[in-house]
Coordinates of C-alpha atoms and ligand atoms in Angstrom, one line a residue:
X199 CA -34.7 -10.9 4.6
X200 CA -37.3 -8.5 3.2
X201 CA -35.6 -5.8 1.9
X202 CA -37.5 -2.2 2.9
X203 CA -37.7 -0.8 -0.8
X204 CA -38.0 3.5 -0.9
X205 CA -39.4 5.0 -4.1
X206 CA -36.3 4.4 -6.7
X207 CA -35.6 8.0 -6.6
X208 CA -35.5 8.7 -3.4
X209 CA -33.7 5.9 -2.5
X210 CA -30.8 7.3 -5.4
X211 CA -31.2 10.8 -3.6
X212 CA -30.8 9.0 -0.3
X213 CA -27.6 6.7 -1.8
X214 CA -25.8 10.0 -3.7
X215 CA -25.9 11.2 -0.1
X216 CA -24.7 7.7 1.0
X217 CA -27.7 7.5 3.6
X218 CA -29.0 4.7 1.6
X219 CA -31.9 2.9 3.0
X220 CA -30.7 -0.3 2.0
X221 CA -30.7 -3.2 4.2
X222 CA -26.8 -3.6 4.4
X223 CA -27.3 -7.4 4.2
X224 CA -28.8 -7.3 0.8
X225 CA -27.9 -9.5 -1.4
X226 CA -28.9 -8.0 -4.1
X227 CA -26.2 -5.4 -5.9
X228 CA -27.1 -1.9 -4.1
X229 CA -28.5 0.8 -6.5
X230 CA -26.3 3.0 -8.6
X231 CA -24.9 6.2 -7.5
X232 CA -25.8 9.5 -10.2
X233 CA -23.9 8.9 -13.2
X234 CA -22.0 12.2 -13.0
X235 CA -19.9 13.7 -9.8
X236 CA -21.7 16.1 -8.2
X237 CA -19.5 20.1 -9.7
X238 CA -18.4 20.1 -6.4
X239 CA -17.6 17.6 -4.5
X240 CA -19.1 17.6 -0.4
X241 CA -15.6 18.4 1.6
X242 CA -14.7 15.3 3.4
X243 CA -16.2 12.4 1.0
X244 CA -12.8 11.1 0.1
X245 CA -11.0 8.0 0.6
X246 CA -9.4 7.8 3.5
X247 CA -12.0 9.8 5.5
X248 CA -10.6 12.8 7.3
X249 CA -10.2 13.1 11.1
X250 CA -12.0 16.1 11.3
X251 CA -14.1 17.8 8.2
X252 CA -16.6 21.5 9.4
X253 CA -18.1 22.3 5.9
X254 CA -18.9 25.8 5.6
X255 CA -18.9 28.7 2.9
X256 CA -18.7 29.1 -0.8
X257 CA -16.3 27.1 -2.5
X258 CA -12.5 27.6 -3.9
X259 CA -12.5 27.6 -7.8
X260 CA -9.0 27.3 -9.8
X261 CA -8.7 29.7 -12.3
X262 CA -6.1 30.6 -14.6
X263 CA -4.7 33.4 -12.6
X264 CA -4.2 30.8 -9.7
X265 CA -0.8 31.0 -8.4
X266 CA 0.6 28.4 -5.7
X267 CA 2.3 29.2 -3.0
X268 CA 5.4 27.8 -1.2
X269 CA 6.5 29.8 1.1
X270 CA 9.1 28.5 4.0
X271 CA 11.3 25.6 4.2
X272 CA 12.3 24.2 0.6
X273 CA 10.6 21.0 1.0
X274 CA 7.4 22.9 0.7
X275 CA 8.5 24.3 -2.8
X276 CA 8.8 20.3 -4.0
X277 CA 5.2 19.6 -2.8
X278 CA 3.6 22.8 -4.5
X279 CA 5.5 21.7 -7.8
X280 CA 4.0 18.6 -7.7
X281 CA 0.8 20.0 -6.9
X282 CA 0.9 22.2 -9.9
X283 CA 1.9 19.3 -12.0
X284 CA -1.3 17.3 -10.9
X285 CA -3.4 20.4 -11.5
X286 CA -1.6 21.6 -15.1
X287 CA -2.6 18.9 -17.5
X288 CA -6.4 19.2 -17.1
X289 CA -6.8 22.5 -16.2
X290 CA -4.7 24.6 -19.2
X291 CA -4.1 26.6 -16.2
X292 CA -0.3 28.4 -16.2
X293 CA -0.3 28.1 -12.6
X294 CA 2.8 29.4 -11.5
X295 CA 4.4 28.6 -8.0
X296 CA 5.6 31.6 -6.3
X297 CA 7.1 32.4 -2.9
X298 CA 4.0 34.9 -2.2
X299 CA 2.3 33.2 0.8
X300 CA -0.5 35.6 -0.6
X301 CA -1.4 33.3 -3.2
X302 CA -4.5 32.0 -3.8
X303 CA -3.1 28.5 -3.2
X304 CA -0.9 28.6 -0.6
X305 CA 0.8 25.7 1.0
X306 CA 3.0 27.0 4.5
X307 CA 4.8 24.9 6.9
X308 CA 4.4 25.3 10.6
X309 CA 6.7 24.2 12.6
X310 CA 4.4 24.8 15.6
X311 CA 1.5 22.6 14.6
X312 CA 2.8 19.7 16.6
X313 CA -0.9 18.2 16.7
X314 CA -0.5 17.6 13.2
X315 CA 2.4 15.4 13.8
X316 CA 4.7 13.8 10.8
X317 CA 2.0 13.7 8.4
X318 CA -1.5 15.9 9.1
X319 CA -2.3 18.3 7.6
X320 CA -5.0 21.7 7.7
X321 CA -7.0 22.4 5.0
X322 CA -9.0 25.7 4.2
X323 CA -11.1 26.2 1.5
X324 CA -13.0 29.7 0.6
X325 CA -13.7 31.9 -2.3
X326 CA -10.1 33.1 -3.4
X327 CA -8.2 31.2 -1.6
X328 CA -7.4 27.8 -0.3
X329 CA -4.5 26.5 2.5
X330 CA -3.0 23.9 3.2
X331 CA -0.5 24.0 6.0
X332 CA 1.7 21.5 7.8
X333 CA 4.5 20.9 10.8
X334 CA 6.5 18.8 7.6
X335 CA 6.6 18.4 3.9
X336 CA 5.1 15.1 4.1
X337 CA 1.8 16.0 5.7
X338 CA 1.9 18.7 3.3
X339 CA 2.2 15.8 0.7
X340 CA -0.7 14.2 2.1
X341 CA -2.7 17.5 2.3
X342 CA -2.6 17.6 -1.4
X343 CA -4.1 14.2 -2.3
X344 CA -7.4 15.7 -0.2
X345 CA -7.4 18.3 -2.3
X346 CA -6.9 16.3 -5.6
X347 CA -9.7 14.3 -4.2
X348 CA -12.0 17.3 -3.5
X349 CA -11.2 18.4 -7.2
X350 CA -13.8 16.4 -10.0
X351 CA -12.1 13.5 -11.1
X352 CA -11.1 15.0 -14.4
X353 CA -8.6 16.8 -13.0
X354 CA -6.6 13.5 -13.5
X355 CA -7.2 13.8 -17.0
X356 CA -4.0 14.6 -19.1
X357 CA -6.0 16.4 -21.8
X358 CA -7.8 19.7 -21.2
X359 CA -11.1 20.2 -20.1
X360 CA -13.3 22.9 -20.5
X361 CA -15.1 23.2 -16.8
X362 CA -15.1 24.5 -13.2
X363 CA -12.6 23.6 -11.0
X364 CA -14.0 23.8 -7.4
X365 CA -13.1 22.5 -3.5
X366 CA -15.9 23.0 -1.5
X367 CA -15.8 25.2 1.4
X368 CA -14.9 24.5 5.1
X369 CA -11.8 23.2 6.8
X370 CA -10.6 19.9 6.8
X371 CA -8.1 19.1 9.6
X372 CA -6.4 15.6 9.0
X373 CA -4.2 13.2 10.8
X374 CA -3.4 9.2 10.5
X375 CA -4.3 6.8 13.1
X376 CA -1.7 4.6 12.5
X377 CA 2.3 5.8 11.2
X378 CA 2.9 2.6 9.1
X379 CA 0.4 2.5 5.9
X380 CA 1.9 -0.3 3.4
X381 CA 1.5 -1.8 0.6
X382 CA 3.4 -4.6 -0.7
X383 CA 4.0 -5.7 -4.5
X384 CA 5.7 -9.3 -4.7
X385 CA 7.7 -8.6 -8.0
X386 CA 9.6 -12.0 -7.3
X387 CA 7.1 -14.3 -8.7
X388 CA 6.6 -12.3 -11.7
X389 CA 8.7 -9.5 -12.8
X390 CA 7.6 -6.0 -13.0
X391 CA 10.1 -3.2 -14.8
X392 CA 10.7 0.2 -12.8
X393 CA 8.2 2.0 -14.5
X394 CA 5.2 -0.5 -13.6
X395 CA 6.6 -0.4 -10.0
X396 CA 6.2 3.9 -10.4
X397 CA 2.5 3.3 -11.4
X398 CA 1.9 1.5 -8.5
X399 CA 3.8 3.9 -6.0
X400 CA 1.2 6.7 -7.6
X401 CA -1.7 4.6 -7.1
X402 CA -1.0 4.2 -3.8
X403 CA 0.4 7.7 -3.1
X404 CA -3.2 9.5 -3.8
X405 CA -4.5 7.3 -1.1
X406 CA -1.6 8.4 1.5
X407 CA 0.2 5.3 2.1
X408 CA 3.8 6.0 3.4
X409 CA 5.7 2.7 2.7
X410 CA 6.3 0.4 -0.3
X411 CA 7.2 -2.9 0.7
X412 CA 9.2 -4.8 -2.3
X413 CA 9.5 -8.3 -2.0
X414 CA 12.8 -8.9 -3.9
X415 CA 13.4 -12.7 -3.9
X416 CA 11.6 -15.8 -3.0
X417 CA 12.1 -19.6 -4.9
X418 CA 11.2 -18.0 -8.6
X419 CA 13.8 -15.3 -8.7
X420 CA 15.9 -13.3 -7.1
X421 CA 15.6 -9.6 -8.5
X422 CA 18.1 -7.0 -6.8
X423 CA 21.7 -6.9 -8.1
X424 CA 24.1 -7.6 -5.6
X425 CA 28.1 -6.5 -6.4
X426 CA 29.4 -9.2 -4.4
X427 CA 27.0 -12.1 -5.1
X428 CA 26.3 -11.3 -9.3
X429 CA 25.2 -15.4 -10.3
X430 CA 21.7 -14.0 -8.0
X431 CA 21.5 -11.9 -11.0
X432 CA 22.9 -13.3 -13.7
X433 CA 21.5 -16.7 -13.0
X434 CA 18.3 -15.9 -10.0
X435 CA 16.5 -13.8 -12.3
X436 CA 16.1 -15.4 -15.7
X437 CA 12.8 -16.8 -14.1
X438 CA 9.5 -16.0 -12.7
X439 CA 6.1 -18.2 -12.2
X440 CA 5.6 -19.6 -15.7
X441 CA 8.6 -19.6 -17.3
X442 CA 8.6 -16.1 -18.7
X443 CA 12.1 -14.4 -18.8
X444 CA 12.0 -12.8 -15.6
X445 CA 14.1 -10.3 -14.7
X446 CA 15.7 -7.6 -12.2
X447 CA 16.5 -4.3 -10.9
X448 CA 20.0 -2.8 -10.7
X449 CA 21.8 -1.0 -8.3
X450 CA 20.8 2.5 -10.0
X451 CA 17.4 1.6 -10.7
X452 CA 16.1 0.3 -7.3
X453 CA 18.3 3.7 -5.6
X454 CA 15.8 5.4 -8.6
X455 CA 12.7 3.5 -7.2
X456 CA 13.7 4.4 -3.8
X457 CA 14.3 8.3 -5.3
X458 CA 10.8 8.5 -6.8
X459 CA 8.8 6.9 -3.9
X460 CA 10.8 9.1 -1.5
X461 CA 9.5 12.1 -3.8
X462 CA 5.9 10.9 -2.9
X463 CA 6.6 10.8 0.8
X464 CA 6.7 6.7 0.7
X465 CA 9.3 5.0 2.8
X466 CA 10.8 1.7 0.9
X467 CA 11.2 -1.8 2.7
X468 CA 12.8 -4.0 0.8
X469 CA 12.5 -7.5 1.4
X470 CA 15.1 -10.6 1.4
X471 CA 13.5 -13.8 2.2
X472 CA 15.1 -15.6 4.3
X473 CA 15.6 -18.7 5.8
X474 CA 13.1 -20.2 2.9
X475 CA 11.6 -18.9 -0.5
X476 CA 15.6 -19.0 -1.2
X477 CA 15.6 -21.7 -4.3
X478 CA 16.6 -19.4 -6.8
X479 CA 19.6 -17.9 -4.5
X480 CA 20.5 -21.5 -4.2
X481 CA 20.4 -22.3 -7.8
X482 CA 22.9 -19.3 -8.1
X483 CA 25.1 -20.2 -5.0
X484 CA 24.7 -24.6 -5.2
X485 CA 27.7 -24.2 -2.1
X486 CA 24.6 -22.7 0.0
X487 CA 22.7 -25.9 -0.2
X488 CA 23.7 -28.5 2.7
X489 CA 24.7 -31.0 0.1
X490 CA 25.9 -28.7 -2.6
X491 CA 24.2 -29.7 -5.5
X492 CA 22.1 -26.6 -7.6
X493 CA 18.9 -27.2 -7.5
X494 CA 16.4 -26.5 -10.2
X495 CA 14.8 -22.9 -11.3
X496 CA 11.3 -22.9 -10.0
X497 CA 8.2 -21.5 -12.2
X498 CA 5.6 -23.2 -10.1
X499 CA 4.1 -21.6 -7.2
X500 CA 4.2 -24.4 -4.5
X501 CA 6.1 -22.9 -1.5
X502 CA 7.6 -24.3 1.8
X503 CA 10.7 -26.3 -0.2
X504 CA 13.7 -24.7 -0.2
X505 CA 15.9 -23.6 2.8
X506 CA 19.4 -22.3 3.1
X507 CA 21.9 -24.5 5.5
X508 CA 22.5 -23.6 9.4
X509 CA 25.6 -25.7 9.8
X510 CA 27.4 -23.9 6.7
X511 CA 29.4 -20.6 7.3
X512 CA 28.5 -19.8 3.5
X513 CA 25.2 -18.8 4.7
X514 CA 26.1 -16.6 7.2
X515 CA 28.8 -14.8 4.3
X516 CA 26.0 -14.7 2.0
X517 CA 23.2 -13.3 4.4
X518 CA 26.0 -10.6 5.1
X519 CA 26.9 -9.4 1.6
X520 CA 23.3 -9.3 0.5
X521 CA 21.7 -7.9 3.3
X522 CA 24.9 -5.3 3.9
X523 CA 24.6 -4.0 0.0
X524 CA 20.8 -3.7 0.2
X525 CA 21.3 -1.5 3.9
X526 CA 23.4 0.5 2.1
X527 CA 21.0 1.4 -0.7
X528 CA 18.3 1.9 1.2
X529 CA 17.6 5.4 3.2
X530 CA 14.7 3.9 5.2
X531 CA 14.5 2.5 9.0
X532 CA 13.8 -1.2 7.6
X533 CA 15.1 -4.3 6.6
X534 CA 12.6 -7.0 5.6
X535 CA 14.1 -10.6 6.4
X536 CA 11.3 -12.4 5.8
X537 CA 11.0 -16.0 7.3
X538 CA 7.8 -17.0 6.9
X539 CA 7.3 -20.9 4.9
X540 CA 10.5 -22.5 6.1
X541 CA 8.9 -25.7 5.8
X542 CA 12.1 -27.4 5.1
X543 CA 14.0 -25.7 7.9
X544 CA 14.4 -27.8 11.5
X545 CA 12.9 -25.5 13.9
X546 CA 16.9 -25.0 15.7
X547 CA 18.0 -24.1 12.0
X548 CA 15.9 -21.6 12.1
X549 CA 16.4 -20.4 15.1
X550 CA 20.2 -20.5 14.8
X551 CA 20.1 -18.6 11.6
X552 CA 17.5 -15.9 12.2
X553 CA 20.0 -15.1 15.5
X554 CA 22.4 -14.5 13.0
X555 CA 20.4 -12.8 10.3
X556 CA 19.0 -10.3 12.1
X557 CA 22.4 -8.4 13.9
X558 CA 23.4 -8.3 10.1
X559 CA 20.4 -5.9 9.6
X560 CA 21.5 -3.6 12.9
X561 CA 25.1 -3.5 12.1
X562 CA 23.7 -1.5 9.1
X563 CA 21.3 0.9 11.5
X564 CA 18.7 -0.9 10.6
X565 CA 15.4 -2.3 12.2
X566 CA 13.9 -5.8 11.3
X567 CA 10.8 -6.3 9.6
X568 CA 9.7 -10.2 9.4
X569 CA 6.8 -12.3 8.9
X570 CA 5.3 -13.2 12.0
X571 CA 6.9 -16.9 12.0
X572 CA 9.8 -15.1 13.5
X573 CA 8.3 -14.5 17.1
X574 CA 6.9 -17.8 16.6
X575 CA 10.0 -20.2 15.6
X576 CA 12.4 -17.5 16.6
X577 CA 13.6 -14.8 18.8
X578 CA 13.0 -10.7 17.3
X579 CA 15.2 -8.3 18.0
X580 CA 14.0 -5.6 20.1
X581 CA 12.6 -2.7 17.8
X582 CA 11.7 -5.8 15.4
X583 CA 8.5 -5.4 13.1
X584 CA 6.2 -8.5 13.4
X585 CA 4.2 -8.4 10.0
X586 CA 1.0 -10.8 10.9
X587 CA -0.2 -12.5 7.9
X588 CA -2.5 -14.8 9.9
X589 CA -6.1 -15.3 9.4
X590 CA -9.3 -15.1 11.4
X591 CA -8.7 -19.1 12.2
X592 CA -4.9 -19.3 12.8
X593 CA -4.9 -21.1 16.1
X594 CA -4.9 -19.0 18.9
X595 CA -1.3 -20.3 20.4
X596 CA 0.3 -18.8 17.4
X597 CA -1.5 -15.1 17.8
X598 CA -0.3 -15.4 21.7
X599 CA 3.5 -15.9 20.5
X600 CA 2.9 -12.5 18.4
X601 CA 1.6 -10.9 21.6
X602 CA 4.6 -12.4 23.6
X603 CA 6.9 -10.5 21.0
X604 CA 4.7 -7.2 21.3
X605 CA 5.1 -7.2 25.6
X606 CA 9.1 -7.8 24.0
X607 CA 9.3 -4.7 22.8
X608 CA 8.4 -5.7 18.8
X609 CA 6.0 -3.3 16.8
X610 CA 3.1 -5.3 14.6
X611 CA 2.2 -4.6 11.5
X612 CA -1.3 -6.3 10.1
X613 CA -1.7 -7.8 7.2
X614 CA -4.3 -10.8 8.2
X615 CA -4.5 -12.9 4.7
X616 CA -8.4 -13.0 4.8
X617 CA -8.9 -9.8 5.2
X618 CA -5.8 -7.8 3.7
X619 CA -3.8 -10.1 0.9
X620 CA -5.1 -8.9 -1.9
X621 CA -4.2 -11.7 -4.8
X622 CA -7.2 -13.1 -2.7
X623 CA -10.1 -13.8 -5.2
X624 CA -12.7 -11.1 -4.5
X625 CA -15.4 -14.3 -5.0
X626 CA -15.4 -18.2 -6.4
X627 CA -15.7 -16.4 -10.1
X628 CA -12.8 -13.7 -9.9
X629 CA -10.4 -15.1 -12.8
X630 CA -7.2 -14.2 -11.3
X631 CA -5.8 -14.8 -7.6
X632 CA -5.7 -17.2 -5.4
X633 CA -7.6 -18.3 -2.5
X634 CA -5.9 -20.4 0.1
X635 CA -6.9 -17.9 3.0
X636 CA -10.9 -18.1 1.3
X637 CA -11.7 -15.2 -0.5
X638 CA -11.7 -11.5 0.6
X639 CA -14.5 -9.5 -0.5
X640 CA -14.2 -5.7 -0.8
X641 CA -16.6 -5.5 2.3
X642 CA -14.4 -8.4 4.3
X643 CA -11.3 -6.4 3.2
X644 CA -12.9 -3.1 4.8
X645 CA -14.8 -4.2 8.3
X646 CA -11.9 -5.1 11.0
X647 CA -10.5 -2.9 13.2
X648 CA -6.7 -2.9 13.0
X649 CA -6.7 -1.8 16.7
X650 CA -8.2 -4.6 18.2
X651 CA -7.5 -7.4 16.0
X652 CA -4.7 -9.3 17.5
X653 CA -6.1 -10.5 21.4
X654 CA -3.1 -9.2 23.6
X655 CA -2.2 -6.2 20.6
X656 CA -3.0 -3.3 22.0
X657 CA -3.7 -0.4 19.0
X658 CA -0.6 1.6 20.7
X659 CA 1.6 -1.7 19.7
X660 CA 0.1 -1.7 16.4
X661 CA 2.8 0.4 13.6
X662 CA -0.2 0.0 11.2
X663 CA -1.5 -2.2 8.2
X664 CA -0.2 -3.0 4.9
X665 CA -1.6 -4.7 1.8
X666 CA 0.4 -7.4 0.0
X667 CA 0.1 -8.4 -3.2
X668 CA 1.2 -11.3 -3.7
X669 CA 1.5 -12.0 -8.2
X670 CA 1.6 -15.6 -8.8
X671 CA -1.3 -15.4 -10.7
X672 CA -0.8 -11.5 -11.7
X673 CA 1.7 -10.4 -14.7
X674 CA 0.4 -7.5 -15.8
X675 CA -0.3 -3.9 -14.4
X676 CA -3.8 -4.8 -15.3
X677 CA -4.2 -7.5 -13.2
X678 CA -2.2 -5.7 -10.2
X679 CA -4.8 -2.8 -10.6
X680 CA -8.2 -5.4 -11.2
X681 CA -7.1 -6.9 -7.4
X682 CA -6.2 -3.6 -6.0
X683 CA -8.9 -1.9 -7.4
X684 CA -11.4 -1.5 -4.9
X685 CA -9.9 -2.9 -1.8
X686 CA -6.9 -0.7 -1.8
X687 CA -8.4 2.2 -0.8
X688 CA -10.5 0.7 2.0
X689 CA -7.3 -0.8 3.6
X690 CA -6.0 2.7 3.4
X691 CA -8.8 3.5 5.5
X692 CA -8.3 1.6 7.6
X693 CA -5.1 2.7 8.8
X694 CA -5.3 6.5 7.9
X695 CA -9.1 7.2 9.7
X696 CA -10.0 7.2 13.0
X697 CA -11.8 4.1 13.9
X698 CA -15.5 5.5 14.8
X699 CA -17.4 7.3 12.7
X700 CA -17.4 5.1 9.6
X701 CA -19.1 2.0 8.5
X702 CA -19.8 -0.2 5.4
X703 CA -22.5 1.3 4.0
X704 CA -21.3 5.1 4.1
X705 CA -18.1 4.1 3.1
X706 CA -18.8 1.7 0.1
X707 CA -20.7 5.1 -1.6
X708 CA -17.6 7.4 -1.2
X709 CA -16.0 4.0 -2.8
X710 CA -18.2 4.2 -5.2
X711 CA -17.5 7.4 -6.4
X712 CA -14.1 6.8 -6.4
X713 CA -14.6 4.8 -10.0
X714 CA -15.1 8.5 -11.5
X715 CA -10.9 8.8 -11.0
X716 CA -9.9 5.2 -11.5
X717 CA -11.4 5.9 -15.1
X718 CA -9.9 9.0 -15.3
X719 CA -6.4 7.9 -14.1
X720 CA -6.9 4.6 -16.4
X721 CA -7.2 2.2 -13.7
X722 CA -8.3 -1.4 -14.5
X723 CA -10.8 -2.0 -11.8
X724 CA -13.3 -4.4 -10.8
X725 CA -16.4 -3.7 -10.7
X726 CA -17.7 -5.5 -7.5
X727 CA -21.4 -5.8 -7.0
X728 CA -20.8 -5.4 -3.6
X729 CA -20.2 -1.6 -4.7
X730 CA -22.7 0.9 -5.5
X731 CA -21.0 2.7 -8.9
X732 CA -21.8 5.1 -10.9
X733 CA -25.1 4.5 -13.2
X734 CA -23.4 3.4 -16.7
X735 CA -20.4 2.1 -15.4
Ligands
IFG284 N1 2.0 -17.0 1.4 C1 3.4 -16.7 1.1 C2 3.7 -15.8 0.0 C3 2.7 -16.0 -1.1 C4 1.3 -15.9 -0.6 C5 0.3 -15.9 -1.7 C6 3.4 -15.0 2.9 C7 4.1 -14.3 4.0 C8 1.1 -17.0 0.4 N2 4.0 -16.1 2.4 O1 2.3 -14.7 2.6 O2 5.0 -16.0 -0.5 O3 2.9 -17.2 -1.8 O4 -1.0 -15.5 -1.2

């Protein structure tokens, strides 16, 4: 297709103000943004896009008389803190946080502004002074990764620099179009310690997710301490895809994962797999298995092999003093049971133990979360969460037993593994991930519409999306941030912005631009030709 070529500097002008001329089905790579960040950023060209953005008026600078304000309810005092911790390190800046709503940067609750709901938020930027106010905390919390985003990117440096510090006028006036935002880390298949876990939760924080979904166990490992069940510890976790040494978390440090992720306004699901992806439970607890003989530890990444036994009361014991303990550490609504892969399980099995599983989770006042194989080989419990990992060609029947669920009462969450799985390979050449579900491009990853995805769905049954990542092939934070890094943020997108008003080739500039703060915040990204980055990066 001929491409319609402008004068190279017009069509740079035209990109930096991501009306490029290109044909979006270029092969070609699309032509690089301006190397620096403009001083001050446009108000509204962040990731995720606002709901509603009116530019207008001289900007708001940060100086070092700036003093934040928390005025009101306490929880508003946490936020500014955090604020001024972002905006310390680069800055030099004192910036004290002071009860004077007066202050230049004043963050105010209002209990009022119901059409801000859980999590919007009002932003107003001038010369002096700059607001942000919301009906909670959290949409506070939300409100100030805008403004971190309006700020240059090296206000994520941790060093001091020398520079203006400016949000561009206007008012930006926020809210998500879906209230479940997720993203999943599988630290089952290889291990990752607490403070790798943390980097991800503030990776995913500056793009306003609100849940971290942790998948705990699954054939390699098993990676939660349980008091009453210590062998899945002290035998589950010694391995991970491999053979490296594996690992887990403690009672005290998952309730200190939970802690910090709650800080950020990020609700944790933590995930038990169950009935399959149970091998190493069942090398810890041989009496599980139907004929009692231990398997052995699994550093492979085959799946679909292991399953725990219907006919034997241990399982029900065991189901019940993992998935009790867990309840009990964790503050949020759900309880991930998994039961996706049971390969090995006869369909009755699993429906006889996925009965059983799941009143274990509301005894606890909890709701179920589960893979969609659950409305499709078993019975949800009303309230359930359907997570659908399907892709674009999963047959039809199986989509229609999700919508069945849905007119049931269940809530959907999307996570369609061709569009949203990212340990997908980005293209045939990408070194890490896999690519059993074909591979997801940043632009595949980005164009689908969460609200009319699933036929029979409709958006007000959708909860949201969320973004697995799945780490057979990932061991590293470096190779969790090379796959997350740039489809993360368009998935966020996805279920923060309102569905019009945004398409590939405006979006893919303010992704683009993004690459100014992944630098700055040390990121390991990859740099998709599919993007239009920075010149010189
Ligand atoms: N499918 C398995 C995961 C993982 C994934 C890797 C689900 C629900 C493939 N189940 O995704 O355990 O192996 O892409």
């Amino acid at each position: 297709m001929r491409r319609r070529l402008l004068a190279p500097a017009v069509l740079l002008l035209a990109t930096a103000l991501g009306c490029t001329e290109a044909d979006p089905g270029a092969s070609g790579p699309p032509p690089a943004l301006p190397a620096a960040e403009p001083e001050v950023r446009p108000l509204g060209r962040i990731v995720p896009l606002p709901a509603s953005v009116k530019p207008g008026g001289a900007p708001y600078a940060l100086t070092a008389a700036t003093r934040v304000g928390a005025s009101g309810h306490p929880g508003v005092r946490a936020v500014a803190e955090q604020l001024a911790a972002h905006l310390r390190p680069a800055t030099g800046f004192r910036l004290p946080v002071v009860a004077d709503p007066a202050a230049d940067l004043a963050l105010a609750l209002d209990p009022a502004a119901a059409a801000l709901g859980d999590e919007g938020y009002e932003l107003r930027s001038a010369p002096g002074r700059l607001t942000l106010t919301a009906r909670t905390p959290a949409g506070l919390y939300r409100g100030v990764q805008t403004v971190r985003q309006q700020l240059p990117a090296d206000i994520e440096r941790t060093t001091v620099r020398h520079r203006s510090w400016k949000i561009a006028g206007g008012t930006v006036r926020d809210v998500p179009r879906f209230p479940y935002r997720g993203a999943m880390l599988d630290v089952a298949r290889h291990f990752f310690t607490v403070d790798e876990v943390k980097a991800y939760v503030d990776r995913v924080a500056l793009y306003k997710y609100n849940v971290l979904h942790l998948h705990l166990s699954d054939d390699q490992g098993w990676r939660i301490a349980v008091a009453s069940r210590p062998r899945l510890t002290a035998v589950g976790a010694a391995a991970e895809v491999g053979g490296g040494p594996g690992g887990f978390y403690t009672r005290e440090q998952y309730r200190e994962l939970v802690r910090y992720a709650a800080a950020r306004h990020i609700e944790v699901v933590p995930e038990i797999d169950l009935p399959g992806h149970t091998n190493a439970a069942l090398v810890s607890y041989p009496e599980l298995t139907c004929d009692g003989k231990a398997p052995e530890p699994h550093t492979g990444i085959d799946t679909g092999f292991s399953s725990l036994c219907a006919e034997k009361e241990e399982t029900y014991a065991f189901a019940a003093d993992v998935l009790g303990e867990i309840a009990a550490l964790t503050p949020g609504r759900f309880l991930h049971i998994g039961g996706d892969e049971a390969d090995s399980t006869a369909p009755a099995d699993y429906r006889a133990m996925t009965d059983r599983f799941q009143p274990l989770v509301a005894r606890h006042g909890k709701k179920v979360m589960a893979w969609h194989q659950l409305a499709v080989d078993g019975v949800p419990a009303p309230g359930t969460l359907i997570q659908y990992w399907g892709l674009d060609r999963t047959p039809g029947a199986e989509k229609e037993k999700v919508a069945e669920a849905v007119r049931a009462g269940a809530g959907v969450v999307l996570s369609p593994a061709d569009r949203a799985y990212l340990d997908m390979k980005y293209a045939d050449d990408t070194p890490l991930g896999l690519r059993w579900a074909g591979t997801v491009s940043v632009r595949r990853s980005y164009e689908w519409d969460p609200g009319a995805y699933l036929p029979g769905v409709p958006e007000s049954s959708v909860a949201g999306v969320e973004a697995p990542l799945w780490t057979e092939t990932l061991s590293t934070p470096e190779h969790l941030d090379t796959m997350a890094f740039p489809r993360l943020p368009g998935l966020a997108e996805l279920g923060w912005s309102p569905a019009g008003g945004r398409d590939w080739d405006t979006y893919r500039v303010r992704l683009g631009e993004q690459a100014h703060r992944w630098d700055a915040l040390g990121i390991a990204w990859y740099r998709s030709p599919e993007v239009p980055w920075p010149a010189g990066r």
